[in-house]
Protein backbone atom coordinates (compact mmCIF):
# COMPACT_ATOMS: atom_id res chain seq x y z
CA UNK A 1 324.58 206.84 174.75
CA UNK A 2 322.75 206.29 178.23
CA UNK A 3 319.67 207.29 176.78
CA UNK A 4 319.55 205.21 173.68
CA UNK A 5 320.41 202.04 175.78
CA UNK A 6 317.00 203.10 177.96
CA UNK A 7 315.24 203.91 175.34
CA UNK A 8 315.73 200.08 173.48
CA UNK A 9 315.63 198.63 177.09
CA UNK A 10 312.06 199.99 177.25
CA UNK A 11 311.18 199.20 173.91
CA UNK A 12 312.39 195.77 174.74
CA UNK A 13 310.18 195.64 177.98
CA UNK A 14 307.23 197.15 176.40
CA UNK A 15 307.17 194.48 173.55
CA UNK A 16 307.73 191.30 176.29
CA UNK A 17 304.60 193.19 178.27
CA UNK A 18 302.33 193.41 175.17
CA UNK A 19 303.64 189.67 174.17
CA UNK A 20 302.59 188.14 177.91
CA UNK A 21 299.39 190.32 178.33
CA UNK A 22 297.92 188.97 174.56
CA UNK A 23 299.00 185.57 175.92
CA UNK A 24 297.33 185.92 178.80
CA UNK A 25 294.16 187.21 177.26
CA UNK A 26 294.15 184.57 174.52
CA UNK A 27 294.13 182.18 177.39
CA UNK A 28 291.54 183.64 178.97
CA UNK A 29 289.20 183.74 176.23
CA UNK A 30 290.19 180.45 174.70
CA UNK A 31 289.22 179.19 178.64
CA UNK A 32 285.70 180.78 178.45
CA UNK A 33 285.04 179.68 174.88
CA UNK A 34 285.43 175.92 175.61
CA UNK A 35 283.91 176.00 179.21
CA UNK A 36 280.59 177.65 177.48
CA UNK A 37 280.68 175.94 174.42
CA UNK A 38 280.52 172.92 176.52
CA UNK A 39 278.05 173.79 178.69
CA UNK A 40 275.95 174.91 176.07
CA UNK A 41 276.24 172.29 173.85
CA UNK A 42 275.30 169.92 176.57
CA UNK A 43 278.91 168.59 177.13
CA UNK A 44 279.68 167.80 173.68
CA UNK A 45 281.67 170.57 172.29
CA UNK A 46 281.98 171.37 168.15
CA UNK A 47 284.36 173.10 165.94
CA UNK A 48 284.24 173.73 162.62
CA UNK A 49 281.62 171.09 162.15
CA UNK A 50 283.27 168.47 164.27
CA UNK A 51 282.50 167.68 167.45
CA UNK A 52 285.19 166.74 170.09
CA UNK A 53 285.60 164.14 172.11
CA UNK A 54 287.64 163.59 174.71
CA UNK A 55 289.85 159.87 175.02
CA UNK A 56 290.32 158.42 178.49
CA UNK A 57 291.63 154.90 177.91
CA UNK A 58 295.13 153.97 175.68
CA UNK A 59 293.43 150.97 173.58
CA UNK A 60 294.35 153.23 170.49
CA UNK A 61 297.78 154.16 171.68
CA UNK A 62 300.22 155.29 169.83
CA UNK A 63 298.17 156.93 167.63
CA UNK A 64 296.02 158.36 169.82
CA UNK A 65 297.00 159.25 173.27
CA UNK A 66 295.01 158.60 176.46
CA UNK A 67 294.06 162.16 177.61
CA UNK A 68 293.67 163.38 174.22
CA UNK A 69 290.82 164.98 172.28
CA UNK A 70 289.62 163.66 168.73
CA UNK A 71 287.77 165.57 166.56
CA UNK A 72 285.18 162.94 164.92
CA UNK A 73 282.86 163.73 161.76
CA UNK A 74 279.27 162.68 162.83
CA UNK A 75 278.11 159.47 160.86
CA UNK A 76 275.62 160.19 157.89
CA UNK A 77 276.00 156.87 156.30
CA UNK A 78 275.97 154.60 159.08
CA UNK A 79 276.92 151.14 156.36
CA UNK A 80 279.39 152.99 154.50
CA UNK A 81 282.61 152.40 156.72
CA UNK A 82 285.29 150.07 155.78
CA UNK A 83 288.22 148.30 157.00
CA UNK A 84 290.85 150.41 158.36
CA UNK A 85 288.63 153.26 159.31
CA UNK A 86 288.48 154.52 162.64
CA UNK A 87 285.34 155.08 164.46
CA UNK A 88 283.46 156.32 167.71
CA UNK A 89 280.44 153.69 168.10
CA UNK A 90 278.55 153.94 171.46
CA UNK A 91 278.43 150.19 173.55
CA UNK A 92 276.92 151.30 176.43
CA UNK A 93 274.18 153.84 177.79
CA UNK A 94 276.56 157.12 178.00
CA UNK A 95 279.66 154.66 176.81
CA UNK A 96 281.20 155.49 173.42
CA UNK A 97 284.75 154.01 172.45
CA UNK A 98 286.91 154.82 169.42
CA UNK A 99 288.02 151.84 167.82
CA UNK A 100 289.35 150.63 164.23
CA UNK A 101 287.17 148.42 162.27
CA UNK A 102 288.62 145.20 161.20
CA UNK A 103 286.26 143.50 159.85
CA UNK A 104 283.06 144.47 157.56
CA UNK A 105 280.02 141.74 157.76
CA UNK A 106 276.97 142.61 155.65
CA UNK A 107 273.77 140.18 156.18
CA UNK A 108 271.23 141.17 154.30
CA UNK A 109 270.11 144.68 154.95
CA UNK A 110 271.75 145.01 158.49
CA UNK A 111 275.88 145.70 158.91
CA UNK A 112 277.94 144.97 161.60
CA UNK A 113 281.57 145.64 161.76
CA UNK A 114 284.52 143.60 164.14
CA UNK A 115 286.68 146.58 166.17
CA UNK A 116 289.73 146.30 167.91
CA UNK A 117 292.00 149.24 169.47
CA UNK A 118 295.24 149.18 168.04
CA UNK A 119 296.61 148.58 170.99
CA UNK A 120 295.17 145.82 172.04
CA UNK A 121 295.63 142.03 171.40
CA UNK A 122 292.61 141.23 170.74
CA UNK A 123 289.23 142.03 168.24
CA UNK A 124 286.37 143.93 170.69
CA UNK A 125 284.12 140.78 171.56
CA UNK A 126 281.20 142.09 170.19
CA UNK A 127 280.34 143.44 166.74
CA UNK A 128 279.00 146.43 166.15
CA UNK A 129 275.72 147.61 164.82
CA UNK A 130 276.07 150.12 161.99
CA UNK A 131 273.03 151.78 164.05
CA UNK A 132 274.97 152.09 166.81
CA UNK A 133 277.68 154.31 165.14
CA UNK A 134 278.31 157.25 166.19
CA UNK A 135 281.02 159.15 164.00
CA UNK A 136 284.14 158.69 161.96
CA UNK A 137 287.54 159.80 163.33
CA UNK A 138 288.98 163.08 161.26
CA UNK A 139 292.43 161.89 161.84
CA UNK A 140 292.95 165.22 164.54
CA UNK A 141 294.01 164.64 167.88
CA UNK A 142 295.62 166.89 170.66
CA UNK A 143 297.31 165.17 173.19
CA UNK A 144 296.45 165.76 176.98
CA UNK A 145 294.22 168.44 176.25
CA UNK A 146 291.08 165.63 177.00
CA UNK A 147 292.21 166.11 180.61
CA UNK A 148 291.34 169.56 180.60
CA UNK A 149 287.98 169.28 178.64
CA UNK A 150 286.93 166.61 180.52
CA UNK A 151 286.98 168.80 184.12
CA UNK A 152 285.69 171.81 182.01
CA UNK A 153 282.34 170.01 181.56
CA UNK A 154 282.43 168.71 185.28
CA UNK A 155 280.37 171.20 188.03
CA UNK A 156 283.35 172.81 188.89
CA UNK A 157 284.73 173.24 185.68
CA UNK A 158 283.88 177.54 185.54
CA UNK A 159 286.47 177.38 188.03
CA UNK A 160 288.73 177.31 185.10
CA UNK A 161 287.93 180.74 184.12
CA UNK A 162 289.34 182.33 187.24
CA UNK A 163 292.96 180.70 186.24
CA UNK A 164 293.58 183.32 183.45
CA UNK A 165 291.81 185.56 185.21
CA UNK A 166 293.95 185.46 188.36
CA UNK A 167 296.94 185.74 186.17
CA UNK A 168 296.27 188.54 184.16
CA UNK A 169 295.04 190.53 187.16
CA UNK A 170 298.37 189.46 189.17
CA UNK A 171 300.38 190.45 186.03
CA UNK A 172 298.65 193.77 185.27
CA UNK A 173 299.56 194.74 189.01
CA UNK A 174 302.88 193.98 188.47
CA UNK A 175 303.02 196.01 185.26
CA UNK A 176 301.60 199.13 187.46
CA UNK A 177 303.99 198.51 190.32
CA UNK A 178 306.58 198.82 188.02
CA UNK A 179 305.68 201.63 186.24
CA UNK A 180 305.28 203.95 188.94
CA UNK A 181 308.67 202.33 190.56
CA UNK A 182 310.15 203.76 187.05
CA UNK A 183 308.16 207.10 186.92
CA UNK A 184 309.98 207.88 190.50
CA UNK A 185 313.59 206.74 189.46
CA UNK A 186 313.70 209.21 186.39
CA UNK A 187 313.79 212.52 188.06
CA UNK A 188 316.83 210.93 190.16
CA UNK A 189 318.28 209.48 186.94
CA UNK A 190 318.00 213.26 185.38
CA UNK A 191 319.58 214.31 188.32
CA UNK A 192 323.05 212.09 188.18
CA UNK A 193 323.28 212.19 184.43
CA UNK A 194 323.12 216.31 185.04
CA UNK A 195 325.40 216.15 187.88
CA UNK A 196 327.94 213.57 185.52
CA UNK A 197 327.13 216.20 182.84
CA UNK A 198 328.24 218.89 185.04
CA UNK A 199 331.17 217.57 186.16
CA UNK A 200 332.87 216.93 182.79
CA UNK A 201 332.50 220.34 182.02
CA UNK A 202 334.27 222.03 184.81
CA UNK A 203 337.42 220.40 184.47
């Protein structure tokens, strides 16, 4: 009975070590991934044919969270958009924001469109160039993850790596330790269930 109770208790232990070890590695490589996508990519990483970009203001809260990442569908069509969509245009030099367009004004050739955040009270106060578009938001979003991404593509941000790393070194050791703490308990183990075993039988 003893040793059927052991033997599920180790099964048990052996599953929760193979669950937090693929965890750990799935961290670990989903950490590397995105830190060299980004660096390779020049700090704009893709997926799947989007590229993801990383929110840092709430003018499109609730809907979009500050510290999220959208994925956005680069523009093609630049004139195409209409009301309602929701688009990344750039404003500035190394500025883009993510706005929904409100308003579509055609002039001959040339389009602009009127933006406002949805959560904001008021339209942006300039229009925006159609040439000036960036991309179209894909309706994707992960909340707080933009936090992460963003210090990923800073100079420190292969720092991240070590993280998972760490862990699943400090873990593995702890697997070991206990292993060899378990390999010196069975002979004693043997020993009391003979001696229990032994016991029973003499009387």
């Amino acid at each position: 009975m003893r040793e059927k109770k052991l033997m599920k208790k180790k099964k048990i232990m052996k599953w929760i070590n193979n669950l937090i070890s693929g965890i750990l590695m799935v961290l670990l490589i989903s950490v590397a991934s995105i830190v060299v996508i980004t660096k390779v990519s020049g700090g704009e990483p893709q997926l799947f044919g989007y590229q993801l970009k990383t929110v840092l203001s709430g003018s499109m809260e609730p809907g979009i969270l500050t510290g999220s990442i959208i994925a956005v569908k680069l523009a093609e069509d630049k004139t195409n958009f209409k009301k309602g969509d929701v688009i990344t245009f750039q404003e500035e030099e190394n500025i883009l924001i993510t706005h929904r367009v409100t308003e579509v004004v055609k002039s001959g050739d040339s389009v602009l469109y009127r933006t406002k955040g949805d959560n904001n009270n008021a339209e942006d106060m300039n229009p925006v160039l159609s040439n000036n578009v960036v991309a179209s938001y894909a309706g994707y979003t992960v909340p707080y993850v933009g936090y992460f991404l963003n210090f990923s593509q800073s100079k420190n941000g292969a720092f991240l790596l070590l993280i998972p790393g760490l862990l699943l070194l400090i873990y593995s050791g702890f697997t070991i330790w206990r292993a060899l703490g378990e390999i010196e308990l069975a002979p004693k183990k043997q020993a009391s269930i003979v001696g229990e075993d032994g016991g029973e039988s003499s009387s």
